[in-house]
Tab-separated table of C-alpha atoms in Angstrom:
chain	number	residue	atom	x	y	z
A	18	UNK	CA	212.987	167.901	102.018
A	19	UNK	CA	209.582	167.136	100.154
A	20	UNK	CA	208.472	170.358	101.628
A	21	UNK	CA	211.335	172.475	100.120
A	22	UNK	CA	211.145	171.003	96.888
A	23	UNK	CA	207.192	171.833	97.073
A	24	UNK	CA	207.645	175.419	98.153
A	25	UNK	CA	210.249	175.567	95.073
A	26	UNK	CA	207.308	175.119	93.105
A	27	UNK	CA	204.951	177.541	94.811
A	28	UNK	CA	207.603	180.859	94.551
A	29	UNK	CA	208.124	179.888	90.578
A	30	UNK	CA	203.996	180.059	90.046
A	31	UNK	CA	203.876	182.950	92.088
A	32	UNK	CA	203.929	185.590	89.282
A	33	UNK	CA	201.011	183.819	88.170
A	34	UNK	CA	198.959	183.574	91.337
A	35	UNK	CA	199.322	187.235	91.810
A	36	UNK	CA	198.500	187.879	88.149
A	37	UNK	CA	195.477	186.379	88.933
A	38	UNK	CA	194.439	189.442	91.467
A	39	UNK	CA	193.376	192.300	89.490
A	40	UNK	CA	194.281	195.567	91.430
A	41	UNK	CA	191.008	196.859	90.532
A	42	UNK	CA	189.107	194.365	92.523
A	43	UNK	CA	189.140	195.587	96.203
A	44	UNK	CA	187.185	194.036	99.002
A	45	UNK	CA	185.169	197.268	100.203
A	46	UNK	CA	183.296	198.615	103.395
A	47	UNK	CA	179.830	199.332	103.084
A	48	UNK	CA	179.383	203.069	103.404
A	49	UNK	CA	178.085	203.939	106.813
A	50	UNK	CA	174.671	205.483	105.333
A	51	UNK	CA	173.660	202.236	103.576
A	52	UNK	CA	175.237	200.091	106.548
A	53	UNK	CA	172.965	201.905	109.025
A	54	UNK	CA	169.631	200.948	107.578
A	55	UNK	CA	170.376	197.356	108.438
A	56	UNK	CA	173.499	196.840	110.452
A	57	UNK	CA	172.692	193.385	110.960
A	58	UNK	CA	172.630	192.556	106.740
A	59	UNK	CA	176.605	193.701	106.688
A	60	UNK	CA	178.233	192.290	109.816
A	61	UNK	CA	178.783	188.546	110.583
A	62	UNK	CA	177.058	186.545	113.249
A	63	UNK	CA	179.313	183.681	114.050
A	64	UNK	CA	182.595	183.915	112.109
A	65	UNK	CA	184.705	186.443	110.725
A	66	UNK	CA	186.924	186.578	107.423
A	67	UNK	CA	189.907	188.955	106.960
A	68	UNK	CA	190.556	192.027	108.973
A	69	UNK	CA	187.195	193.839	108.815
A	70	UNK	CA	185.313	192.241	111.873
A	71	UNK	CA	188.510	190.483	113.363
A	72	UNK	CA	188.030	189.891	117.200
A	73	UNK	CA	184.095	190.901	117.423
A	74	UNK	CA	182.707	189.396	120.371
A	75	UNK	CA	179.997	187.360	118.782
A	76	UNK	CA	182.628	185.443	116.659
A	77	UNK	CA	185.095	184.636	119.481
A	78	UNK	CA	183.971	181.027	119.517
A	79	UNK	CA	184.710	180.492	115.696
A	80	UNK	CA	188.340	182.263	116.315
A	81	UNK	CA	188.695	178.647	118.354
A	82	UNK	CA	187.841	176.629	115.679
A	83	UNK	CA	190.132	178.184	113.048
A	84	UNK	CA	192.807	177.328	115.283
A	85	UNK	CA	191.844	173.383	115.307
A	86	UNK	CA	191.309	173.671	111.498
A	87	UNK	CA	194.596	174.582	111.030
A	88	UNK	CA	195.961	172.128	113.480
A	89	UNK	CA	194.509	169.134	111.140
A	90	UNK	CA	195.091	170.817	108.069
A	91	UNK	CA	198.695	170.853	108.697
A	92	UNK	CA	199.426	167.363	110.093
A	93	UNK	CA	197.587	166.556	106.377
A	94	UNK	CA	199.968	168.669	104.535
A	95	UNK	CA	203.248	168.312	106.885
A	96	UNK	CA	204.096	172.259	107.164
A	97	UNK	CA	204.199	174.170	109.872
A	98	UNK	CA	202.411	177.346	111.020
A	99	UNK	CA	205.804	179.176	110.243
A	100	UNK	CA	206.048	177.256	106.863
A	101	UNK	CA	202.610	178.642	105.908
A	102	UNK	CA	203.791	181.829	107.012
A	103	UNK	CA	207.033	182.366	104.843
A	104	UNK	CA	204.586	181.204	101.670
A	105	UNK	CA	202.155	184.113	102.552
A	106	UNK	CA	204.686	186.283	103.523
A	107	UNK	CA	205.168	186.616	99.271
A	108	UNK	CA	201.833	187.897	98.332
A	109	UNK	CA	200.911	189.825	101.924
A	110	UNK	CA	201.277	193.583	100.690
A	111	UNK	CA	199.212	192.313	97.765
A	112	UNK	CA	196.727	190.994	100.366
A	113	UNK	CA	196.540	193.814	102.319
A	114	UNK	CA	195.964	195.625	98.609
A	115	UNK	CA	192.838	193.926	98.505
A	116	UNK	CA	191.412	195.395	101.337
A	117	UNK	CA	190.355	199.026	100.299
A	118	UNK	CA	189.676	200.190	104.046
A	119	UNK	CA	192.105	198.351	106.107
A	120	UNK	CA	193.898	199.576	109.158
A	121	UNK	CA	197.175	199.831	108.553
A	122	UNK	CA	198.201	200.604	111.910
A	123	UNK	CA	196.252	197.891	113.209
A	124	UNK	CA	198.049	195.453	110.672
A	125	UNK	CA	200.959	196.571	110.277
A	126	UNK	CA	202.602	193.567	111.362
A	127	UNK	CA	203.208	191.729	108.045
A	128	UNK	CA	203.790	188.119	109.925
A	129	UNK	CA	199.696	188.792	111.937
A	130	UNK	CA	198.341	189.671	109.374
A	131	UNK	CA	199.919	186.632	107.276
A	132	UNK	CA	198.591	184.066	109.802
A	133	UNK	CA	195.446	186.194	109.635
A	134	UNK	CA	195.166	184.881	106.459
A	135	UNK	CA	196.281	181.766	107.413
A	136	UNK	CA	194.129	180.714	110.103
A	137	UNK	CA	190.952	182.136	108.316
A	138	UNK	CA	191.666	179.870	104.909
A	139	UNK	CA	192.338	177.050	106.569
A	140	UNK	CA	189.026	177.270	108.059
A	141	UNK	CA	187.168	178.176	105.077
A	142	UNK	CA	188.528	174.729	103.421
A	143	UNK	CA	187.804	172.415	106.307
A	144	UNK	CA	184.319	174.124	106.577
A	145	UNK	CA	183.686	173.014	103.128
A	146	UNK	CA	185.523	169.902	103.376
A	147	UNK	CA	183.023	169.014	105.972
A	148	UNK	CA	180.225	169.847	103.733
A	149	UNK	CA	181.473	167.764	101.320
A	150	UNK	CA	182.596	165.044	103.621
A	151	UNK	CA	185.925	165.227	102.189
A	152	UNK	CA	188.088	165.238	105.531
A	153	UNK	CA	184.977	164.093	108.289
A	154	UNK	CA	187.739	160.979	109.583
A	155	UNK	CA	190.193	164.060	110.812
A	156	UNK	CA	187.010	164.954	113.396
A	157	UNK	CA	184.998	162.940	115.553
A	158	UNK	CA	181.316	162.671	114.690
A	159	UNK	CA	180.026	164.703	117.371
A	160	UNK	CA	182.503	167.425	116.272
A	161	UNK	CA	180.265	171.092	117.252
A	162	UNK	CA	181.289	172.411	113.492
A	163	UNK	CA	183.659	170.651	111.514
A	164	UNK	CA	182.175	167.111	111.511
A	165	UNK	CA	178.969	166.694	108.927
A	166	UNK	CA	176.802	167.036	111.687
A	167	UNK	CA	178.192	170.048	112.658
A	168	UNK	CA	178.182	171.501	109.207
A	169	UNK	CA	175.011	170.683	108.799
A	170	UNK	CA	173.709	172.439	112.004
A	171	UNK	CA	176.191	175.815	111.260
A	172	UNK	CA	175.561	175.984	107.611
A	173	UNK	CA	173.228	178.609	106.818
A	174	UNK	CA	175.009	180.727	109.803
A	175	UNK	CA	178.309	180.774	108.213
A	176	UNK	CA	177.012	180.592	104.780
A	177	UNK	CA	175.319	183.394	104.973
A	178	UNK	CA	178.288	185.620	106.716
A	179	UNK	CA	180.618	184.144	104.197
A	180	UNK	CA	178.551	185.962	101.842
A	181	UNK	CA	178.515	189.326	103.706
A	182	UNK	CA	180.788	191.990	101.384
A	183	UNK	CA	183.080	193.046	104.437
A	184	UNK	CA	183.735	189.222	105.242
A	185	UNK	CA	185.603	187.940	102.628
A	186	UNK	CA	188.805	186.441	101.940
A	187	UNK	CA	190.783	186.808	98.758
A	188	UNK	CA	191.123	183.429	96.831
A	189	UNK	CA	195.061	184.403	96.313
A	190	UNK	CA	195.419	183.888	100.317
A	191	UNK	CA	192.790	180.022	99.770
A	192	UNK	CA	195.408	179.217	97.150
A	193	UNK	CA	198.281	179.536	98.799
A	194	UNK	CA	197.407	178.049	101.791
A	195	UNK	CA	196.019	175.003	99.361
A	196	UNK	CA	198.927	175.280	97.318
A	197	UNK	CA	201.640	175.407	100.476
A	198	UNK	CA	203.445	171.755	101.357
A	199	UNK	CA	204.675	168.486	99.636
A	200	UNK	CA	203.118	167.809	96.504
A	201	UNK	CA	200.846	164.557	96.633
A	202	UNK	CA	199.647	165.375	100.677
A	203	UNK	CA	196.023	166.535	99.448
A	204	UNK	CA	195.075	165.046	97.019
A	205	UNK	CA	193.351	166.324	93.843
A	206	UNK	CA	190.523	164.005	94.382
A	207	UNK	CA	190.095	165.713	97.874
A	208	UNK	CA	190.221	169.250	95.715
A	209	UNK	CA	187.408	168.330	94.011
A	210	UNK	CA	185.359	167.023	96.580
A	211	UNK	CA	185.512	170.355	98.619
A	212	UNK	CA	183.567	172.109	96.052
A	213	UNK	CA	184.123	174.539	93.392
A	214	UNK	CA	184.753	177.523	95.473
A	215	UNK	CA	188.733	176.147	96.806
A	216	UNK	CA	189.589	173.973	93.754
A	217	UNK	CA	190.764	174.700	90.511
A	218	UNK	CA	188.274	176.354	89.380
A	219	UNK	CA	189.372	179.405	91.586
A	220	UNK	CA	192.484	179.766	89.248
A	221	UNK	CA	190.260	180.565	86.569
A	222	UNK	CA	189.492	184.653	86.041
A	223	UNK	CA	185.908	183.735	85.700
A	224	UNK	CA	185.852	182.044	89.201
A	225	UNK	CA	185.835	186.134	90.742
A	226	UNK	CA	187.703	187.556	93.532
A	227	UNK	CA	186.451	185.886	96.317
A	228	UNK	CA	183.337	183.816	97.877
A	229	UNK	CA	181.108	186.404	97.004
A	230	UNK	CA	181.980	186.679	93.444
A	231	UNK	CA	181.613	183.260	92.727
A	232	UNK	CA	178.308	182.954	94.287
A	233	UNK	CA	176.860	186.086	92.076
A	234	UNK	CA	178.401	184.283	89.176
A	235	UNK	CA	177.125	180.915	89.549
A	236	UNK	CA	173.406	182.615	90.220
A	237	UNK	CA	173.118	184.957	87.649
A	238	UNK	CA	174.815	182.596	85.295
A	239	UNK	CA	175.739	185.878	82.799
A	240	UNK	CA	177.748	185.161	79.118
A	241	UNK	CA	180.558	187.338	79.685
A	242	UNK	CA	180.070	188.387	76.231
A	243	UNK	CA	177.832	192.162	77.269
A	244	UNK	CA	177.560	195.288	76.544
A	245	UNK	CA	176.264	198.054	77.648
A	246	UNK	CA	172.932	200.230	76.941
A	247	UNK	CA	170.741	202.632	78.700
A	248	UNK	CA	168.217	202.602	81.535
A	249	UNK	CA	164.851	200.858	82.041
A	250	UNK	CA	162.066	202.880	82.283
A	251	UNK	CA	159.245	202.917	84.788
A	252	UNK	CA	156.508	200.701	85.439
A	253	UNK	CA	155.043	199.382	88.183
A	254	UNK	CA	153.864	195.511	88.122
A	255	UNK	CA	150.593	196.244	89.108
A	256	UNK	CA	150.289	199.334	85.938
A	257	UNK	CA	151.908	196.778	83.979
A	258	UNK	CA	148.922	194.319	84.694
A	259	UNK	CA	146.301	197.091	84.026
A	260	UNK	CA	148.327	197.091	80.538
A	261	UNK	CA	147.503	193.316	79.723
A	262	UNK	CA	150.998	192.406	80.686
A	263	UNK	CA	150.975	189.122	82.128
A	264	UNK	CA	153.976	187.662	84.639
A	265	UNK	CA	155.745	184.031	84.188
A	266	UNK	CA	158.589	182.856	87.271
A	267	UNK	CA	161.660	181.790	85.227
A	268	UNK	CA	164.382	179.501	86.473
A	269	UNK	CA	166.973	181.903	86.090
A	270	UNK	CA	168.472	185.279	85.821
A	271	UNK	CA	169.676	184.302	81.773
A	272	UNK	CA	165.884	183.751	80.984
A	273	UNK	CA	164.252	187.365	81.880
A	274	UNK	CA	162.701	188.231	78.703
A	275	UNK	CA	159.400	189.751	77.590
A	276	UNK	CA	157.284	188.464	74.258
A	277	UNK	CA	155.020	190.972	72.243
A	278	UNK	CA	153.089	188.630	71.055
A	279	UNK	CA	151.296	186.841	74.615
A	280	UNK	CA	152.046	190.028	76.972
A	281	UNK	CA	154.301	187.965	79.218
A	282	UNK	CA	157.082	188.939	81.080
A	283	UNK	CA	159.848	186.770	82.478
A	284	UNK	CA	161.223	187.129	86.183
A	285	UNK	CA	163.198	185.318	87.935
A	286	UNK	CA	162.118	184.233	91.539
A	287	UNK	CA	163.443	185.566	94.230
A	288	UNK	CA	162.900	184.134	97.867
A	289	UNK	CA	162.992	186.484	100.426
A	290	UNK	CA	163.685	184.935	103.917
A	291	UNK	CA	165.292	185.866	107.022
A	292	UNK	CA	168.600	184.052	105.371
A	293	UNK	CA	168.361	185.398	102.071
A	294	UNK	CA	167.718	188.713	103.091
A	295	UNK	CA	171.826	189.426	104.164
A	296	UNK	CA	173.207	187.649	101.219
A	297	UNK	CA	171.017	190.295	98.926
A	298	UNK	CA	171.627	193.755	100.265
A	299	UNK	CA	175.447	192.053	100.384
A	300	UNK	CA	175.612	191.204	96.933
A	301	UNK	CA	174.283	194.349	95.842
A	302	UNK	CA	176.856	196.404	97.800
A	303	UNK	CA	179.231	194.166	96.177
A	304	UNK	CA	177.780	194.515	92.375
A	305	UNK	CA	178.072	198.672	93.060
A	306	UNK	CA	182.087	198.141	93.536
A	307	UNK	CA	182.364	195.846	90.850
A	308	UNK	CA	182.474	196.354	86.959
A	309	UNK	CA	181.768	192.929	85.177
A	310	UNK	CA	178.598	191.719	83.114
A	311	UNK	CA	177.120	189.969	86.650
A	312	UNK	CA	177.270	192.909	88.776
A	313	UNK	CA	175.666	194.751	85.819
A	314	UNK	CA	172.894	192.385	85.108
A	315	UNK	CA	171.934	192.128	89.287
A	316	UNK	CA	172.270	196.147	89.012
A	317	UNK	CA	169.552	196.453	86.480
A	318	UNK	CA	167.648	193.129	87.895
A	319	UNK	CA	167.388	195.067	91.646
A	320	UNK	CA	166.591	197.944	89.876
A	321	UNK	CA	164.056	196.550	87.610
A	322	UNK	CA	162.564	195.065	90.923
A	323	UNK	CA	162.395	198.450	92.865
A	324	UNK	CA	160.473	199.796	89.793
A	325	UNK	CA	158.589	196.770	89.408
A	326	UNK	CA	157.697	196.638	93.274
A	327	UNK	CA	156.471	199.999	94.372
A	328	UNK	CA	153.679	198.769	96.842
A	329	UNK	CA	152.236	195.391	98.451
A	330	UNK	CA	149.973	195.514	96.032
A	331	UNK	CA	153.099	194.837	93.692
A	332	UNK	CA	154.334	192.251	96.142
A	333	UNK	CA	150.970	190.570	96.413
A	334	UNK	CA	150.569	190.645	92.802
A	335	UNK	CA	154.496	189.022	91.788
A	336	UNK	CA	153.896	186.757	94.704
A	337	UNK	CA	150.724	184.869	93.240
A	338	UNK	CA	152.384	184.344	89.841
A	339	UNK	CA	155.375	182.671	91.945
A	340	UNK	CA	158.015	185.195	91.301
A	341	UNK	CA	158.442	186.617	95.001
A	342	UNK	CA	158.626	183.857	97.678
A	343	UNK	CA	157.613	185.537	100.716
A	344	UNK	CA	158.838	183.918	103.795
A	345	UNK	CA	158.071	186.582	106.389
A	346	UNK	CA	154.721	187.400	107.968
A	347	UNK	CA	153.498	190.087	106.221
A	348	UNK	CA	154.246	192.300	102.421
A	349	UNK	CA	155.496	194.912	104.007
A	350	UNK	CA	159.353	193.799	104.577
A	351	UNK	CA	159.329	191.652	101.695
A	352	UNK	CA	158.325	195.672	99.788
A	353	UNK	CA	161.263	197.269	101.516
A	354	UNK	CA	163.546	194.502	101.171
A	355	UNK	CA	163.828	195.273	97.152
A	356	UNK	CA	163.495	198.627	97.802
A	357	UNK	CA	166.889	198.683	100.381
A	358	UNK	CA	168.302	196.263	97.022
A	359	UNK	CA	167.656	198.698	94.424
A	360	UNK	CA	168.714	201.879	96.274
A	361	UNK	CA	172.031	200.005	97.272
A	362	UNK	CA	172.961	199.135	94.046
A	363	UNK	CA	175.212	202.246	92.320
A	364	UNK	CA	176.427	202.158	88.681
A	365	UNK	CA	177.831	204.939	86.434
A	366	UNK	CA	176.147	206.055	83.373
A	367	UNK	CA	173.168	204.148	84.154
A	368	UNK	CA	174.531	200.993	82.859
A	369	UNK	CA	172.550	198.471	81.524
A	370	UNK	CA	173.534	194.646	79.986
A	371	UNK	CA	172.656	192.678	76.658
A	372	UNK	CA	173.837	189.062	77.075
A	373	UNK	CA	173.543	185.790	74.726
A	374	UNK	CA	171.767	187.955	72.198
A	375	UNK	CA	169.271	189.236	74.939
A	376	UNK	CA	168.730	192.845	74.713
A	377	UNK	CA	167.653	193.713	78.779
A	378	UNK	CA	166.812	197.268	77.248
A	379	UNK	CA	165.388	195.472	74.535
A	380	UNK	CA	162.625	194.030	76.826
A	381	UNK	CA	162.257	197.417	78.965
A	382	UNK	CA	161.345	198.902	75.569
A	383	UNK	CA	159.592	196.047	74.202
A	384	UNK	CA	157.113	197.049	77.230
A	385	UNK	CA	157.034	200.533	76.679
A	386	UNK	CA	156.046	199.728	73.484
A	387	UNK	CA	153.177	197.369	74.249
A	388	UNK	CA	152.065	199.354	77.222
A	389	UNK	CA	151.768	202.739	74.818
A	390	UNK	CA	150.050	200.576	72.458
A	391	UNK	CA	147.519	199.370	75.004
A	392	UNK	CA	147.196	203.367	76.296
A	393	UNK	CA	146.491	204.350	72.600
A	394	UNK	CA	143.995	201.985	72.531
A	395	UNK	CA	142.262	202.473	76.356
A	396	UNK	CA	142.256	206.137	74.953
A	397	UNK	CA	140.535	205.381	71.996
A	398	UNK	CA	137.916	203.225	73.404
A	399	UNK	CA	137.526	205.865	76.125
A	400	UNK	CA	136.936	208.563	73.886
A	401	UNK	CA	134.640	206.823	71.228
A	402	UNK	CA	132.827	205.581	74.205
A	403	UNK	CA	131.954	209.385	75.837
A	404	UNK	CA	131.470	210.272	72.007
A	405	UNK	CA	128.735	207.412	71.454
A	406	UNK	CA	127.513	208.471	75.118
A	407	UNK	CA	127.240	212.086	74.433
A	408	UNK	CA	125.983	212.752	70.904
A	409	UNK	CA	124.484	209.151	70.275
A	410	UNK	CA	122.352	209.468	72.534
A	411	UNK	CA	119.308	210.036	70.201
A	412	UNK	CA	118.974	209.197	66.853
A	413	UNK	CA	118.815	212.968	66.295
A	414	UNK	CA	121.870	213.847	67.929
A	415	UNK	CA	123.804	211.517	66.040
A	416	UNK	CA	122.612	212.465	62.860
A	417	UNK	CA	123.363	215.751	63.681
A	418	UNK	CA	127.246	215.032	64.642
A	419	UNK	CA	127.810	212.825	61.554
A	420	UNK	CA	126.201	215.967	59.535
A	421	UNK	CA	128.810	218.263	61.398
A	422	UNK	CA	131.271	215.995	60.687
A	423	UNK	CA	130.470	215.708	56.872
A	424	UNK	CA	130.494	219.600	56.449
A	425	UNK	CA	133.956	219.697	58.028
A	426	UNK	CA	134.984	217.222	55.632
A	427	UNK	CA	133.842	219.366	52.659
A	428	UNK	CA	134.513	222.148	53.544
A	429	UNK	CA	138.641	221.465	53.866
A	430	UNK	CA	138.224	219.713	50.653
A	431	UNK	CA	136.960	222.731	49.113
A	432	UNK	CA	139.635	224.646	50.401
A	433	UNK	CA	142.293	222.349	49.426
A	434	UNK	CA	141.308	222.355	45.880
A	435	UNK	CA	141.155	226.384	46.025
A	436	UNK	CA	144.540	226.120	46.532
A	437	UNK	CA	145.942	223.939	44.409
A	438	UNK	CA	143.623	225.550	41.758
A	439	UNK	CA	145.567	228.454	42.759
A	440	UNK	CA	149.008	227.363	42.330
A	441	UNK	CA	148.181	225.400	38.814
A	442	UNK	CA	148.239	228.187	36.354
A	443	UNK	CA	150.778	229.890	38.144
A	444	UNK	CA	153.350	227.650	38.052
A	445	UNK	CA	151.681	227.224	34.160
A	446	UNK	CA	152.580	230.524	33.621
A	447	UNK	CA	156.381	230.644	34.148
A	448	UNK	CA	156.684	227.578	32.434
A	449	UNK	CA	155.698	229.288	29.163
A	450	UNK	CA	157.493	232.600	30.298
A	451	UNK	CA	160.871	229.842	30.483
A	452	UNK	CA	160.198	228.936	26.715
């Protein structure tokens, strides 16, 4: 009876659960071109989420585990696999929405593609749970993934394909799995010990559409309060160096700035690593599909990097002032890396974000500025140096250059007081003509 009384609940919030999915928001394939460079970044290793990579070989063993995450999730909550089923029934075609490249034919079935759903967001929260030792006493210790042990030794596996743009699950289908069964069965106390990613902060609009979203959100850590301005332009870190401009490693993406009065510019570091690698060329594919201040500041920030980095030389450089963390072997991948970043990210209109009063073209200019400035000055020193090493270089010669130089002087002098001796009486003349 509890459990009627519950789903009561659930199909009154509904309009606001779906109101919570913006139609816009679409969970994307990676187009093949992009997808080809590095077919290994985009598709998951050990466990799949939504319909995407569904019954790939290498995730076959995970497809297991869902099953016995969903076999202790429900004896927590007291519904049944049909129970979940009728709940997710309500938002499916919205579901399926979400996907921008699904196969229909494939998922037609309303009630698969519901337990689909199911199965995969029940796993997602005992994954977590597990991380968070929230529900470890519904698994032995030696459990092979959903014990802490076993989170611990499948973390950065999963982690990093639950960050992949194809792999991800809509919150709407977390929620109702999390909001499906008697009232008082998990307890809010066990929400919040999951982590921030299946509790209430996913109601919130800020929280994103999925995994993905939140992650790019918590990193970049952008005030949604943006607009929007114009390119960067286009110097390397290395020319930028030869230009007095000096590099600092900030602690994150809200503290990139540049100050004309020291020369130094701001990065944040990035750590490049056989892990991190995936979870950057995925975020970037998902910041080209997605219009909010975070997907425009990491659209600028990759691109600023690809400009920054055009060479090792620019890797080597960024790398001893602490901003690149190279974890590989050599420059080389760690160069095109953030070049695969920046030429994955797409934007219209050449978008560009200023955020908590910080002006990102602000700073791009800023260095234009100082970097011109410098130019001017390397000019001028170069050419007063070949002019002291050409004509100065007896006492003769120079006295013969500063005597040119004098004579040119006069001389337009002269003529400019021909001419305004010139114009003088004239304009004299019809003023007495006008009286």
């Amino acid at each position: 009876m509890a459990e009627t009384s519950h789903a009561g609940e659930i199909k009154e919030g509904h309009g606001d659960i779906e109101n919570q999915l913006d139609t816009t928001q679409m969970i994307y394939k990676v187009p093949t071109h992009v997808k080809n460079k590095n077919l290994t970044a985009y598709e998951p290793k050990v466990v799949s989420m939504g319909p995407y990579h569904y019954g790939k070989p290498q995730c076959k063993f995970m497809e297991k585990q869902k099953q016995r995450a969903f076999d202790n999730f429900s004896i927590r909550s007291g519904v049944t696999l049909q129970g979940y089923i009728e709940q997710m029934r309500k938002v499916v075609k919205k579901l399926k929405r979400s996907y921008a490249d699904l196969d229909h034919d494939k998922w037609k079935d309303d009630e698969k593609f519901s337990k689909l759903m199911i199965l995969d967001g029940c796993f997602f929260i005992e994954f977590w749970s597990g991380a968070a030792k929230a529900f470890n006493k519904d698994y032995p210790d030696n459990d092979p993934v959903f014990s802490h042990r076993g989170n611990a030794i499948n973390d950065n596996a999963v982690r990093e394909d639950l960050l992949m743009v194809e792999n991800q699950l809509p919150y709407l289908a977390i929620q109702m799995v999390w909001l499906t069964g008697p009232e008082g069965r998990l307890q809010k106390r066990d929400a919040g010990a999951i982590s921030q990613w299946i509790a209430s902060d996913i109601k919130e609009q800020d929280a994103g559409f999925h995994m993905l979203d939140t992650y790019m959100e918590e990193l970049m850590q952008i005030d949604k309060r943006s607009i929007y301005d114009k390119e960067p332009g286009k110097f390397c870190a290395s020319e930028l160096y030869q230009f007095n401009v000096y590099f600092k490693k900030a602690g994150s993406y809200n503290r990139l700035q540049f100050d004309n009065n020291t020369g130094i510019l701001t990065l944040p570091i990035i750590t490049i690593n056989e892990h991190t690698v995936s979870t950057y060329l995925n975020m970037a594919a998902r910041a080209s599909t997605r219009e909010s201040p975070t997907a425009a500041v990491f659209i600028i920030y990759t691109r600023l990097m690809g400009t920054l980095v055009q060479s090792t030389k620019d890797v080597r450089l960024l790398q001893s002032h602490g901003i690149i963390i190279n974890q590989f072997s050599n420059r080389d991948a760690v160069l095109e890396v953030i070049q695969e970043m920046a030429k994955g990210t797409v934007s219209s209109d050449n978008v560009i974000v200023r955020s908590n009063g910080l002006s990102y073209i602000s700073i791009i200019e800023d260095l234009d500025k100082f970097c011109k400035l410098r130019r001017w000055r390397k000019t001028l020193y170069v050419w007063f140096s070949n002019l002291t090493e050409t004509h100065f270089k007896t006492p003769w010669s120079g006295l013969s250059l500063i005597a040119a130089i004098t004579l040119l002087v006069l001389t337009i002098i002269q003529t400019v007081y021909a001419i305004l001796s010139f114009i003088k009486p004239d304009t004299q003349g019809n003023g007495q003509g006008r009286g």
